[in-house]
């Protein structure tokens, strides 16, 4: 007997209608379960109950469909827990803080301000600051720590710092400082990074015995540096500082990995252009402030979350994002000093500050008892 595709599809449609009705019934029961747990001080997540249920589902599905059924019910349970958490906690303190910041923040990002950058004139942080502000008044500091201190003391209203590179990864030191200090990301920008080999006039590549630059730039140019036999590579605090050190040195065998702008600024020759490993080499810079500022249209959120040292803790957090359809763009882990086997997780995700999904996500995290801190709600310039 020949199969009729249209008839089969109608059977699927009818089955889907039945499944949706049963799903709605299950979620209504889950809401009642949440109310019971709330009244009796019981946790939403019951590991033993979940294991037992998945075992029964596997047995009922049979050997051929066991794996598919477990995948389906893992998702079903995540959605059910998310729904229960929102029923347990309908208000988020952090979401309230976001709305309060939106209410007092000006409608437009400032054109000019006093901005702290690490390094010297010509640093990539300067390029990022000029992309973020039309007329920034930039003050340079020797280290990332000093940038944070400058904002904390009121010397500068904003600081611009690199947070991650598309080739070399995250700038761990900045993440550590974000953990230590309570600052807020108010905007971010992506800057195209081209590293060039700069030296004194008349010096040729074969004359170079030592190359200096920032650690990130060195990592981003690893293939080029490996091709140079016998050349010493030395870490400098900043790519612009490296160019300045070469300009101030009387050595004709010293070169720096830095920007084209620094070649012009410090009167150096560019003897090898764009030597980074990847042509699409970008660094993300964040603009931080002491007080929360959330400008209209903000759609990028950064959080720090500490999970308990127990199996499935991170998965339970990730399931919140999945259940609510929130797009995560970055997940980074960092050990917490003086706490064995405990980690802080950094999340970047895209969702409008006006979205119900954001409020529900924050409600859920708070209901779960997860420790977290909002790093910022902001827009990114590309």
CSV table of N, CA, C and O in Angstrom, one decimal, residues 109-110 113-116 128-129 132-133 151 157-163 178 183-189 284-291 293 295 375-376 378-379 381:
chain,number,residue,atom,x,y,z
A,109,UNK,N,24.7,59.3,24.6
A,109,UNK,CA,26.1,59.1,25.1
A,109,UNK,C,26.9,60.4,24.9
A,109,UNK,O,26.8,61.1,23.9
A,110,UNK,N,27.7,60.8,25.9
A,110,UNK,CA,28.4,62.1,25.8
A,110,UNK,C,29.4,62.1,24.7
A,110,UNK,O,30.1,61.1,24.4
A,113,UNK,N,34.5,63.8,27.2
A,113,UNK,CA,34.6,63.5,28.6
A,113,UNK,C,36.1,63.2,28.9
A,113,UNK,O,36.9,63.1,28.0
A,114,UNK,N,36.5,63.2,30.2
A,114,UNK,CA,37.8,62.9,30.6
A,114,UNK,C,37.9,61.3,30.7
A,114,UNK,O,37.2,60.7,31.4
A,115,UNK,N,38.8,60.8,29.9
A,115,UNK,CA,38.9,59.3,29.7
A,115,UNK,C,40.3,58.8,30.1
A,115,UNK,O,41.3,59.4,29.6
A,116,UNK,N,40.3,57.7,30.9
A,116,UNK,CA,41.6,57.1,31.2
A,116,UNK,C,41.9,56.0,30.3
A,116,UNK,O,41.0,55.1,30.0
A,128,UNK,N,40.3,53.4,20.4
A,128,UNK,CA,39.0,52.9,20.8
A,128,UNK,C,38.3,54.1,21.5
A,128,UNK,O,37.1,54.3,21.2
A,129,UNK,N,39.0,54.9,22.3
A,129,UNK,CA,38.4,56.1,22.9
A,129,UNK,C,37.9,57.1,21.9
A,129,UNK,O,36.8,57.7,22.1
A,132,UNK,N,34.7,55.8,20.5
A,132,UNK,CA,33.6,55.9,21.5
A,132,UNK,C,33.1,57.4,21.7
A,132,UNK,O,31.9,57.6,21.9
A,133,UNK,N,34.1,58.3,21.7
A,133,UNK,CA,33.8,59.7,22.0
A,133,UNK,C,34.2,60.6,20.8
A,133,UNK,O,35.3,60.3,20.2
A,151,UNK,N,39.5,56.2,37.8
A,151,UNK,CA,38.0,56.4,37.8
A,151,UNK,C,37.5,56.4,39.3
A,151,UNK,O,36.6,57.2,39.6
A,157,UNK,N,36.2,60.3,34.4
A,157,UNK,CA,34.8,59.8,34.5
A,157,UNK,C,34.7,58.4,33.9
A,157,UNK,O,34.0,57.5,34.4
A,158,UNK,N,35.5,58.2,32.8
A,158,UNK,CA,35.5,56.9,32.1
A,158,UNK,C,36.8,56.3,32.0
A,158,UNK,O,37.9,57.0,32.0
A,159,UNK,N,36.9,55.0,31.7
A,159,UNK,CA,38.1,54.3,31.4
A,159,UNK,C,37.8,53.4,30.2
A,159,UNK,O,36.8,52.8,30.1
A,160,UNK,N,38.8,53.3,29.3
A,160,UNK,CA,38.7,52.4,28.1
A,160,UNK,C,39.8,51.4,28.2
A,160,UNK,O,41.0,51.7,28.3
A,161,UNK,N,39.3,50.1,28.2
A,161,UNK,CA,40.2,49.0,28.4
A,161,UNK,C,39.9,47.8,27.4
A,161,UNK,O,38.8,47.6,27.0
A,162,UNK,N,41.0,47.1,26.9
A,162,UNK,CA,40.7,46.0,26.1
A,162,UNK,C,40.2,44.8,26.9
A,162,UNK,O,40.7,44.6,28.0
A,163,UNK,N,39.2,44.1,26.4
A,163,UNK,CA,38.6,43.0,27.1
A,163,UNK,C,38.8,41.6,26.4
A,163,UNK,O,39.0,40.6,27.1
A,178,UNK,N,37.8,43.6,37.1
A,178,UNK,CA,36.4,43.7,37.1
A,178,UNK,C,35.8,43.0,38.3
A,178,UNK,O,34.8,43.4,38.9
A,183,UNK,N,32.7,48.2,39.0
A,183,UNK,CA,32.5,49.2,38.0
A,183,UNK,C,31.5,48.7,37.0
A,183,UNK,O,31.1,47.6,37.0
A,184,UNK,N,31.1,49.6,36.1
A,184,UNK,CA,30.0,49.3,35.2
A,184,UNK,C,30.4,49.5,33.8
A,184,UNK,O,31.0,50.6,33.5
A,185,UNK,N,30.1,48.6,32.9
A,185,UNK,CA,30.4,48.8,31.5
A,185,UNK,C,29.2,49.6,30.9
A,185,UNK,O,28.0,49.3,31.1
A,186,UNK,N,29.6,50.7,30.2
A,186,UNK,CA,28.5,51.6,29.7
A,186,UNK,C,28.5,51.6,28.2
A,186,UNK,O,27.5,52.1,27.6
A,187,UNK,N,29.5,51.1,27.5
A,187,UNK,CA,29.6,51.0,26.1
A,187,UNK,C,30.8,50.1,25.7
A,187,UNK,O,31.7,50.0,26.5
A,188,UNK,N,30.8,49.6,24.5
A,188,UNK,CA,31.9,48.9,24.0
A,188,UNK,C,32.1,49.2,22.5
A,188,UNK,O,31.2,49.7,21.8
A,189,UNK,N,33.3,48.9,22.1
A,189,UNK,CA,33.7,49.1,20.6
A,189,UNK,C,34.6,48.0,20.1
A,189,UNK,O,35.5,47.6,20.9
A,284,UNK,N,38.1,43.9,21.2
A,284,UNK,CA,36.9,44.5,21.9
A,284,UNK,C,37.4,45.4,23.0
A,284,UNK,O,38.1,44.9,23.9
A,285,UNK,N,37.0,46.6,23.1
A,285,UNK,CA,37.3,47.5,24.2
A,285,UNK,C,36.0,47.9,24.9
A,285,UNK,O,35.0,48.1,24.3
A,286,UNK,N,36.1,47.9,26.2
A,286,UNK,CA,34.9,48.3,27.0
A,286,UNK,C,35.2,49.7,27.6
A,286,UNK,O,36.3,50.1,27.9
A,287,UNK,N,34.1,50.5,27.7
A,287,UNK,CA,34.2,51.8,28.4
A,287,UNK,C,33.5,51.6,29.8
A,287,UNK,O,32.3,51.2,29.8
A,288,UNK,N,34.3,51.8,30.8
A,288,UNK,CA,33.7,51.6,32.2
A,288,UNK,C,33.5,52.9,32.9
A,288,UNK,O,34.2,53.9,32.7
A,289,UNK,N,32.6,52.9,33.9
A,289,UNK,CA,32.3,54.1,34.7
A,289,UNK,C,32.0,53.6,36.1
A,289,UNK,O,31.7,52.4,36.4
A,290,UNK,N,32.2,54.5,37.1
A,290,UNK,CA,31.9,54.1,38.5
A,290,UNK,C,30.5,53.9,38.8
A,290,UNK,O,30.1,53.0,39.5
A,291,UNK,N,29.6,54.7,38.2
A,291,UNK,CA,28.2,54.6,38.4
A,291,UNK,C,27.5,54.0,37.2
A,291,UNK,O,28.0,54.1,36.1
A,293,UNK,N,25.4,53.5,34.1
A,293,UNK,CA,24.8,54.3,33.0
A,293,UNK,C,24.2,53.4,32.0
A,293,UNK,O,25.0,52.6,31.4
A,295,UNK,N,22.1,53.5,28.5
A,295,UNK,CA,21.6,54.4,27.5
A,295,UNK,C,20.5,53.7,26.6
A,295,UNK,O,20.5,52.5,26.5
A,375,UNK,N,27.4,43.5,35.3
A,375,UNK,CA,28.6,44.3,34.9
A,375,UNK,C,28.2,45.5,34.0
A,375,UNK,O,28.8,46.5,34.1
A,376,UNK,N,27.1,45.3,33.2
A,376,UNK,CA,26.7,46.4,32.4
A,376,UNK,C,25.6,46.0,31.4
A,376,UNK,O,25.5,44.8,31.0
A,378,UNK,N,24.5,47.7,27.8
A,378,UNK,CA,25.1,48.7,26.9
A,378,UNK,C,25.0,48.4,25.4
A,378,UNK,O,24.5,47.3,25.1
A,379,UNK,N,25.4,49.3,24.6
A,379,UNK,CA,25.5,49.0,23.2
A,379,UNK,C,26.9,48.9,22.7
A,379,UNK,O,27.8,49.4,23.4
A,381,UNK,N,29.7,49.5,19.5
A,381,UNK,CA,30.0,50.1,18.2
A,381,UNK,C,30.9,49.1,17.4
A,381,UNK,O,31.9,48.7,17.9
